[in-house]
Amino acid sequence: HSIPKDMHVDCERLLDLESTGFYDRINEELASKIKRMWNCQAIQICFARKHEFNLQESARYFIEKIDEIAKPDYVASVEDHLRVRVPTTGLVQQSFSILGNDFTIMDVGGQRSERKKWIHCMDNVTCVIFVASLSGYNEALNLFEEIVNCEWFINSSFVLFLNKLDIFKEKIASHPITECPRFSKYGGNVKDFEATTNFIRSKFEKLNKSDNKTVACH
């Protein structure tokens, strides 16, 4: 399957806009082009394989409400805000007190290029809150293994939150976890949400190589 030739101009137009910083406002003309592309069979076939390449999980959500977004009086809803991904860059710090106890939370960018900006500031951290996408288990496992065993966190406890469970449930319906080399020996039901989730959770917990460090998984 391929994109019809009469859609190539629209594709190039959208790519040009994206490469120049995208656009401040999606108008009806752009919305019409996006909808036309979305309804293309070749695009849908490609989208069905979205787990094989890097695509934001919220793509379908925003594309399917493109008419609403294109309206001049559009105001983003709470759900819209929750669905938007804004990568953290550098280090963002917030201090607060609860019942007389002082806390300082630092939000950091997890990408490898971002880590060098903050990793050296982490020699006195009490606890690391690690949020990982369950649907992106392979990449998340690699990063968690590196961070949980990092010399800067040798005395830090870890709290691991596995999120995006809904996307993971959708993913295992067509892409069994055994496709991942790490999980090739999994012998359970590859479509059982609870069983596969518990298996992946155990994989995360076993990556901790320190007997003196605790990892609380949620």
PDB file of C-alpha atoms in Angstrom:
ATOM      1  CA  HIS A   1       0.000   0.000   0.000  1.00  0.00           C
ATOM      2  CA  SER A   2       1.154   3.522  -0.770  1.00  0.00           C
ATOM      3  CA  ILE A   3      -0.170   7.043  -0.347  1.00  0.00           C
ATOM      4  CA  PRO A   4      -2.078   8.218  -3.452  1.00  0.00           C
ATOM      5  CA  LYS A   5      -0.103  10.599  -5.632  1.00  0.00           C
ATOM      6  CA  ASP A   6      -2.660  13.370  -5.238  1.00  0.00           C
ATOM      7  CA  MET A   7      -1.941  13.396  -1.485  1.00  0.00           C
ATOM      8  CA  HIS A   8       1.819  13.863  -1.852  1.00  0.00           C
ATOM      9  CA  VAL A   9       1.504  17.658  -1.985  1.00  0.00           C
ATOM     10  CA  ASP A  10      -0.487  17.676   1.271  1.00  0.00           C
ATOM     11  CA  CYS A  11       2.098  15.410   2.914  1.00  0.00           C
ATOM     12  CA  GLU A  12       4.954  17.666   1.860  1.00  0.00           C
ATOM     13  CA  ARG A  13       3.052  20.723   3.061  1.00  0.00           C
ATOM     14  CA  LEU A  14       2.551  19.261   6.526  1.00  0.00           C
ATOM     15  CA  LEU A  15       6.144  18.066   6.740  1.00  0.00           C
ATOM     16  CA  ASP A  16       7.399  21.528   5.775  1.00  0.00           C
ATOM     17  CA  LEU A  17       5.290  23.099   8.519  1.00  0.00           C
ATOM     18  CA  GLU A  18       6.552  20.579  11.073  1.00  0.00           C
ATOM     19  CA  SER A  19      10.201  21.112  10.133  1.00  0.00           C
ATOM     20  CA  THR A  20       9.884  24.876  10.574  1.00  0.00           C
ATOM     21  CA  GLY A  21       8.431  24.697  14.061  1.00  0.00           C
ATOM     22  CA  PHE A  22       4.897  23.659  13.050  1.00  0.00           C
ATOM     23  CA  TYR A  23       2.159  26.251  13.246  1.00  0.00           C
ATOM     24  CA  ASP A  24       0.606  28.427  15.895  1.00  0.00           C
ATOM     25  CA  ARG A  25      -2.893  27.516  14.891  1.00  0.00           C
ATOM     26  CA  ILE A  26      -4.489  24.583  13.105  1.00  0.00           C
ATOM     27  CA  ASN A  27      -7.096  26.058  10.791  1.00  0.00           C
ATOM     28  CA  GLU A  28      -9.864  24.323   8.865  1.00  0.00           C
ATOM     29  CA  GLU A  29      -7.702  23.955   5.758  1.00  0.00           C
ATOM     30  CA  LEU A  30      -4.961  22.114   7.653  1.00  0.00           C
ATOM     31  CA  ALA A  31      -7.542  20.073   9.558  1.00  0.00           C
ATOM     32  CA  SER A  32      -9.034  18.929   6.252  1.00  0.00           C
ATOM     33  CA  LYS A  33      -5.610  17.797   4.994  1.00  0.00           C
ATOM     34  CA  ILE A  34      -4.879  15.938   8.234  1.00  0.00           C
ATOM     35  CA  LYS A  35      -8.266  14.181   8.140  1.00  0.00           C
ATOM     36  CA  ARG A  36      -7.758  13.160   4.525  1.00  0.00           C
ATOM     37  CA  MET A  37      -4.397  11.642   5.330  1.00  0.00           C
ATOM     38  CA  TRP A  38      -5.765   9.922   8.432  1.00  0.00           C
ATOM     39  CA  ASN A  39      -8.499   8.253   6.379  1.00  0.00           C
ATOM     40  CA  CYS A  40      -5.970   6.946   3.860  1.00  0.00           C
ATOM     41  CA  GLN A  41      -5.697   3.141   3.980  1.00  0.00           C
ATOM     42  CA  ALA A  42      -1.904   3.221   3.781  1.00  0.00           C
ATOM     43  CA  ILE A  43      -1.731   5.529   6.800  1.00  0.00           C
ATOM     44  CA  GLN A  44      -4.057   3.278   8.782  1.00  0.00           C
ATOM     45  CA  ILE A  45      -1.970   0.208   7.952  1.00  0.00           C
ATOM     46  CA  CYS A  46       1.123   2.061   9.096  1.00  0.00           C
ATOM     47  CA  PHE A  47      -0.622   3.262  12.261  1.00  0.00           C
ATOM     48  CA  ALA A  48      -1.596  -0.317  13.125  1.00  0.00           C
ATOM     49  CA  ARG A  49       2.143  -0.990  13.464  1.00  0.00           C
ATOM     50  CA  LYS A  50       2.762   2.072  15.648  1.00  0.00           C
ATOM     51  CA  HIS A  51       4.486  -0.018  18.304  1.00  0.00           C
ATOM     52  CA  GLU A  52       7.338  -0.653  15.881  1.00  0.00           C
ATOM     53  CA  PHE A  53       8.392   2.998  15.678  1.00  0.00           C
ATOM     54  CA  ASN A  54       8.363   6.153  17.777  1.00  0.00           C
ATOM     55  CA  LEU A  55       4.866   7.650  17.720  1.00  0.00           C
ATOM     56  CA  GLN A  56       3.192   9.605  20.497  1.00  0.00           C
ATOM     57  CA  GLU A  57       0.453   7.567  22.174  1.00  0.00           C
ATOM     58  CA  SER A  58      -1.929  10.520  21.987  1.00  0.00           C
ATOM     59  CA  ALA A  59      -1.745  10.805  18.175  1.00  0.00           C
ATOM     60  CA  ARG A  60      -5.114   9.120  17.554  1.00  0.00           C
ATOM     61  CA  TYR A  61      -6.789  11.160  20.292  1.00  0.00           C
ATOM     62  CA  PHE A  62      -5.838  14.523  18.792  1.00  0.00           C
ATOM     63  CA  ILE A  63      -6.300  13.513  15.154  1.00  0.00           C
ATOM     64  CA  GLU A  64      -9.817  12.276  15.811  1.00  0.00           C
ATOM     65  CA  LYS A  65     -10.819  15.595  17.374  1.00  0.00           C
ATOM     66  CA  ILE A  66      -9.037  17.719  14.766  1.00  0.00           C
ATOM     67  CA  ASP A  67     -12.270  19.458  13.717  1.00  0.00           C
ATOM     68  CA  GLU A  68     -12.793  20.730  17.261  1.00  0.00           C
ATOM     69  CA  ILE A  69      -9.151  21.825  17.567  1.00  0.00           C
ATOM     70  CA  ALA A  70      -9.397  23.758  14.290  1.00  0.00           C
ATOM     71  CA  LYS A  71     -12.273  25.920  15.513  1.00  0.00           C
ATOM     72  CA  PRO A  72     -11.303  29.562  16.177  1.00  0.00           C
ATOM     73  CA  ASP A  73     -12.829  29.432  19.674  1.00  0.00           C
ATOM     74  CA  TYR A  74     -11.195  26.117  20.647  1.00  0.00           C
ATOM     75  CA  VAL A  75     -10.084  25.912  24.273  1.00  0.00           C
ATOM     76  CA  ALA A  76      -8.077  22.888  25.388  1.00  0.00           C
ATOM     77  CA  SER A  77      -9.844  20.677  27.915  1.00  0.00           C
ATOM     78  CA  VAL A  78      -8.281  19.105  30.999  1.00  0.00           C
ATOM     79  CA  GLU A  79      -8.054  15.837  29.065  1.00  0.00           C
ATOM     80  CA  ASP A  80      -6.273  17.624  26.207  1.00  0.00           C
ATOM     81  CA  HIS A  81      -3.677  18.979  28.617  1.00  0.00           C
ATOM     82  CA  LEU A  82      -3.149  15.551  30.138  1.00  0.00           C
ATOM     83  CA  ARG A  83      -2.620  14.019  26.706  1.00  0.00           C
ATOM     84  CA  VAL A  84       0.053  16.502  25.608  1.00  0.00           C
ATOM     85  CA  ARG A  85       3.647  15.395  26.066  1.00  0.00           C
ATOM     86  CA  VAL A  86       6.112  18.097  27.024  1.00  0.00           C
ATOM     87  CA  PRO A  87       9.638  16.670  27.438  1.00  0.00           C
ATOM     88  CA  THR A  88      11.452  17.758  30.582  1.00  0.00           C
ATOM     89  CA  THR A  89      14.769  19.438  29.884  1.00  0.00           C
ATOM     90  CA  GLY A  90      17.425  20.206  32.437  1.00  0.00           C
ATOM     91  CA  LEU A  91      16.375  20.199  36.093  1.00  0.00           C
ATOM     92  CA  VAL A  92      13.196  21.669  37.603  1.00  0.00           C
ATOM     93  CA  GLN A  93      13.203  22.002  41.396  1.00  0.00           C
ATOM     94  CA  GLN A  94      10.283  22.543  43.788  1.00  0.00           C
ATOM     95  CA  SER A  95      10.440  22.731  47.597  1.00  0.00           C
ATOM     96  CA  PHE A  96       7.500  22.420  50.012  1.00  0.00           C
ATOM     97  CA  SER A  97       6.630  21.393  53.580  1.00  0.00           C
ATOM     98  CA  ILE A  98       4.131  18.826  54.879  1.00  0.00           C
ATOM     99  CA  LEU A  99       3.428  18.638  58.621  1.00  0.00           C
ATOM    100  CA  GLY A 100       6.703  20.332  59.403  1.00  0.00           C
ATOM    101  CA  ASN A 101       8.740  18.089  57.109  1.00  0.00           C
ATOM    102  CA  ASP A 102      10.641  19.796  54.315  1.00  0.00           C
ATOM    103  CA  PHE A 103      10.780  18.178  50.884  1.00  0.00           C
ATOM    104  CA  THR A 104      12.552  19.101  47.684  1.00  0.00           C
ATOM    105  CA  ILE A 105      11.487  17.411  44.448  1.00  0.00           C
ATOM    106  CA  MET A 106      13.594  17.646  41.307  1.00  0.00           C
ATOM    107  CA  ASP A 107      12.079  16.763  37.939  1.00  0.00           C
ATOM    108  CA  VAL A 108      14.691  15.826  35.363  1.00  0.00           C
ATOM    109  CA  GLY A 109      14.825  14.870  31.700  1.00  0.00           C
ATOM    110  CA  GLY A 110      15.326  11.138  31.267  1.00  0.00           C
ATOM    111  CA  GLN A 111      16.833  11.204  27.781  1.00  0.00           C
ATOM    112  CA  ARG A 112      20.506  10.308  27.622  1.00  0.00           C
ATOM    113  CA  SER A 113      21.362  13.758  26.260  1.00  0.00           C
ATOM    114  CA  GLU A 114      19.649  15.347  29.266  1.00  0.00           C
ATOM    115  CA  ARG A 115      21.195  13.172  31.986  1.00  0.00           C
ATOM    116  CA  LYS A 116      24.627  14.758  31.784  1.00  0.00           C
ATOM    117  CA  LYS A 117      23.023  18.057  32.818  1.00  0.00           C
ATOM    118  CA  TRP A 118      21.816  16.797  36.195  1.00  0.00           C
ATOM    119  CA  ILE A 119      23.328  13.444  37.145  1.00  0.00           C
ATOM    120  CA  HIS A 120      26.237  15.043  39.059  1.00  0.00           C
ATOM    121  CA  CYS A 121      23.742  16.889  41.298  1.00  0.00           C
ATOM    122  CA  MET A 122      22.277  13.674  42.698  1.00  0.00           C
ATOM    123  CA  ASP A 123      24.776  12.585  45.339  1.00  0.00           C
ATOM    124  CA  ASN A 124      22.460  13.325  48.286  1.00  0.00           C
ATOM    125  CA  VAL A 125      19.076  12.082  47.073  1.00  0.00           C
ATOM    126  CA  THR A 126      16.917  10.218  49.600  1.00  0.00           C
ATOM    127  CA  CYS A 127      14.522   8.671  47.107  1.00  0.00           C
ATOM    128  CA  VAL A 128      14.195   8.407  43.335  1.00  0.00           C
ATOM    129  CA  ILE A 129      10.689   8.336  41.842  1.00  0.00           C
ATOM    130  CA  PHE A 130      11.031   6.572  38.495  1.00  0.00           C
ATOM    131  CA  VAL A 131       7.994   6.785  36.190  1.00  0.00           C
ATOM    132  CA  ALA A 132       8.102   4.304  33.323  1.00  0.00           C
ATOM    133  CA  SER A 133       5.757   3.564  30.467  1.00  0.00           C
ATOM    134  CA  LEU A 134       4.632  -0.053  30.725  1.00  0.00           C
ATOM    135  CA  SER A 135       3.910  -0.004  27.003  1.00  0.00           C
ATOM    136  CA  GLY A 136       7.509   1.005  26.300  1.00  0.00           C
ATOM    137  CA  TYR A 137       8.930  -1.734  28.517  1.00  0.00           C
ATOM    138  CA  ASN A 138      12.084  -2.483  26.555  1.00  0.00           C
ATOM    139  CA  GLU A 139      13.417   1.069  26.501  1.00  0.00           C
ATOM    140  CA  ALA A 140      12.212   1.667  30.068  1.00  0.00           C
ATOM    141  CA  LEU A 141      14.026  -1.422  31.354  1.00  0.00           C
ATOM    142  CA  ASN A 142      17.296  -0.316  29.788  1.00  0.00           C
ATOM    143  CA  LEU A 143      17.046   3.130  31.348  1.00  0.00           C
ATOM    144  CA  PHE A 144      15.945   1.825  34.748  1.00  0.00           C
ATOM    145  CA  GLU A 145      18.828  -0.634  34.897  1.00  0.00           C
ATOM    146  CA  GLU A 146      21.265   2.206  34.291  1.00  0.00           C
ATOM    147  CA  ILE A 147      19.690   4.595  36.802  1.00  0.00           C
ATOM    148  CA  VAL A 148      18.947   2.162  39.653  1.00  0.00           C
ATOM    149  CA  ASN A 149      22.562   0.989  39.662  1.00  0.00           C
ATOM    150  CA  CYS A 150      24.099   4.425  39.133  1.00  0.00           C
ATOM    151  CA  GLU A 151      26.860   5.341  41.589  1.00  0.00           C
ATOM    152  CA  TRP A 152      25.094   8.609  42.401  1.00  0.00           C
ATOM    153  CA  PHE A 153      22.063   6.700  43.748  1.00  0.00           C
ATOM    154  CA  ILE A 154      23.926   4.017  45.670  1.00  0.00           C
ATOM    155  CA  ASN A 155      22.178   4.996  48.941  1.00  0.00           C
ATOM    156  CA  SER A 156      18.848   6.094  47.471  1.00  0.00           C
ATOM    157  CA  SER A 157      15.604   4.168  47.721  1.00  0.00           C
ATOM    158  CA  PHE A 158      13.511   3.810  44.558  1.00  0.00           C
ATOM    159  CA  VAL A 159       9.788   4.112  43.923  1.00  0.00           C
ATOM    160  CA  LEU A 160       8.845   2.730  40.508  1.00  0.00           C
ATOM    161  CA  PHE A 161       5.558   3.764  38.918  1.00  0.00           C
ATOM    162  CA  LEU A 162       4.457   1.843  35.817  1.00  0.00           C
ATOM    163  CA  ASN A 163       1.952   3.933  33.866  1.00  0.00           C
ATOM    164  CA  LYS A 164       0.128   3.852  30.518  1.00  0.00           C
ATOM    165  CA  LEU A 165      -1.496   0.537  31.392  1.00  0.00           C
ATOM    166  CA  ASP A 166      -4.296   1.115  28.885  1.00  0.00           C
ATOM    167  CA  ILE A 167      -1.809   1.439  26.029  1.00  0.00           C
ATOM    168  CA  PHE A 168       0.038  -1.676  27.194  1.00  0.00           C
ATOM    169  CA  LYS A 169      -3.232  -3.637  27.260  1.00  0.00           C
ATOM    170  CA  GLU A 170      -3.907  -2.559  23.668  1.00  0.00           C
ATOM    171  CA  LYS A 171      -0.363  -3.392  22.619  1.00  0.00           C
ATOM    172  CA  ILE A 172      -0.291  -6.992  23.895  1.00  0.00           C
ATOM    173  CA  ALA A 173      -3.456  -7.779  21.956  1.00  0.00           C
ATOM    174  CA  SER A 174      -1.421  -7.737  18.731  1.00  0.00           C
ATOM    175  CA  HIS A 175       2.218  -7.653  19.841  1.00  0.00           C
ATOM    176  CA  PRO A 176       3.109 -10.335  22.422  1.00  0.00           C
ATOM    177  CA  ILE A 177       5.813  -9.421  24.914  1.00  0.00           C
ATOM    178  CA  THR A 178       7.808 -12.432  23.697  1.00  0.00           C
ATOM    179  CA  GLU A 179       8.763 -10.326  20.670  1.00  0.00           C
ATOM    180  CA  CYS A 180      11.148  -8.561  23.041  1.00  0.00           C
ATOM    181  CA  PRO A 181      14.409 -10.558  23.461  1.00  0.00           C
ATOM    182  CA  ARG A 182      14.315  -9.945  27.216  1.00  0.00           C
ATOM    183  CA  PHE A 183      10.972 -11.740  27.444  1.00  0.00           C
ATOM    184  CA  SER A 184      11.479 -14.478  24.857  1.00  0.00           C
ATOM    185  CA  LYS A 185      11.325 -17.179  27.568  1.00  0.00           C
ATOM    186  CA  TYR A 186       8.044 -15.983  29.038  1.00  0.00           C
ATOM    187  CA  GLY A 187       5.811 -19.031  29.210  1.00  0.00           C
ATOM    188  CA  GLY A 188       2.504 -17.531  30.316  1.00  0.00           C
ATOM    189  CA  ASN A 189      -0.488 -16.279  28.380  1.00  0.00           C
ATOM    190  CA  VAL A 190       0.871 -13.409  26.273  1.00  0.00           C
ATOM    191  CA  LYS A 191      -2.564 -11.746  26.175  1.00  0.00           C
ATOM    192  CA  ASP A 192      -3.200 -11.932  29.933  1.00  0.00           C
ATOM    193  CA  PHE A 193      -2.858  -8.368  31.231  1.00  0.00           C
ATOM    194  CA  GLU A 194      -2.278  -9.248  34.894  1.00  0.00           C
ATOM    195  CA  ALA A 195       0.199 -12.045  34.160  1.00  0.00           C
ATOM    196  CA  THR A 196       2.281 -10.045  31.688  1.00  0.00           C
ATOM    197  CA  THR A 197       2.239  -6.965  33.920  1.00  0.00           C
ATOM    198  CA  ASN A 198       3.471  -8.948  36.929  1.00  0.00           C
ATOM    199  CA  PHE A 199       6.165 -10.569  34.789  1.00  0.00           C
ATOM    200  CA  ILE A 200       7.470  -7.218  33.567  1.00  0.00           C
ATOM    201  CA  ARG A 201       7.302  -5.810  37.077  1.00  0.00           C
ATOM    202  CA  SER A 202       9.486  -8.639  38.335  1.00  0.00           C
ATOM    203  CA  LYS A 203      11.976  -7.899  35.551  1.00  0.00           C
ATOM    204  CA  PHE A 204      12.265  -4.310  36.749  1.00  0.00           C
ATOM    205  CA  GLU A 205      12.754  -5.361  40.368  1.00  0.00           C
ATOM    206  CA  LYS A 206      15.489  -7.854  39.481  1.00  0.00           C
ATOM    207  CA  LEU A 207      17.546  -5.144  37.784  1.00  0.00           C
ATOM    208  CA  ASN A 208      18.460  -3.723  41.199  1.00  0.00           C
ATOM    209  CA  LYS A 209      21.889  -5.170  41.980  1.00  0.00           C
ATOM    210  CA  SER A 210      22.150  -3.758  45.513  1.00  0.00           C
ATOM    211  CA  ASP A 211      21.062  -5.762  48.558  1.00  0.00           C
ATOM    212  CA  ASN A 212      20.823  -2.545  50.579  1.00  0.00           C
ATOM    213  CA  LYS A 213      18.468  -0.736  48.211  1.00  0.00           C
ATOM    214  CA  THR A 214      14.693  -1.129  48.117  1.00  0.00           C
ATOM    215  CA  VAL A 215      12.519  -0.769  45.036  1.00  0.00           C
ATOM    216  CA  ALA A 216       8.816  -0.215  45.694  1.00  0.00           C
ATOM    217  CA  CYS A 217       6.816  -0.839  42.519  1.00  0.00           C
ATOM    218  CA  HIS A 218       3.327   0.499  41.880  1.00  0.00           C
TER     219      HIS A 218
END
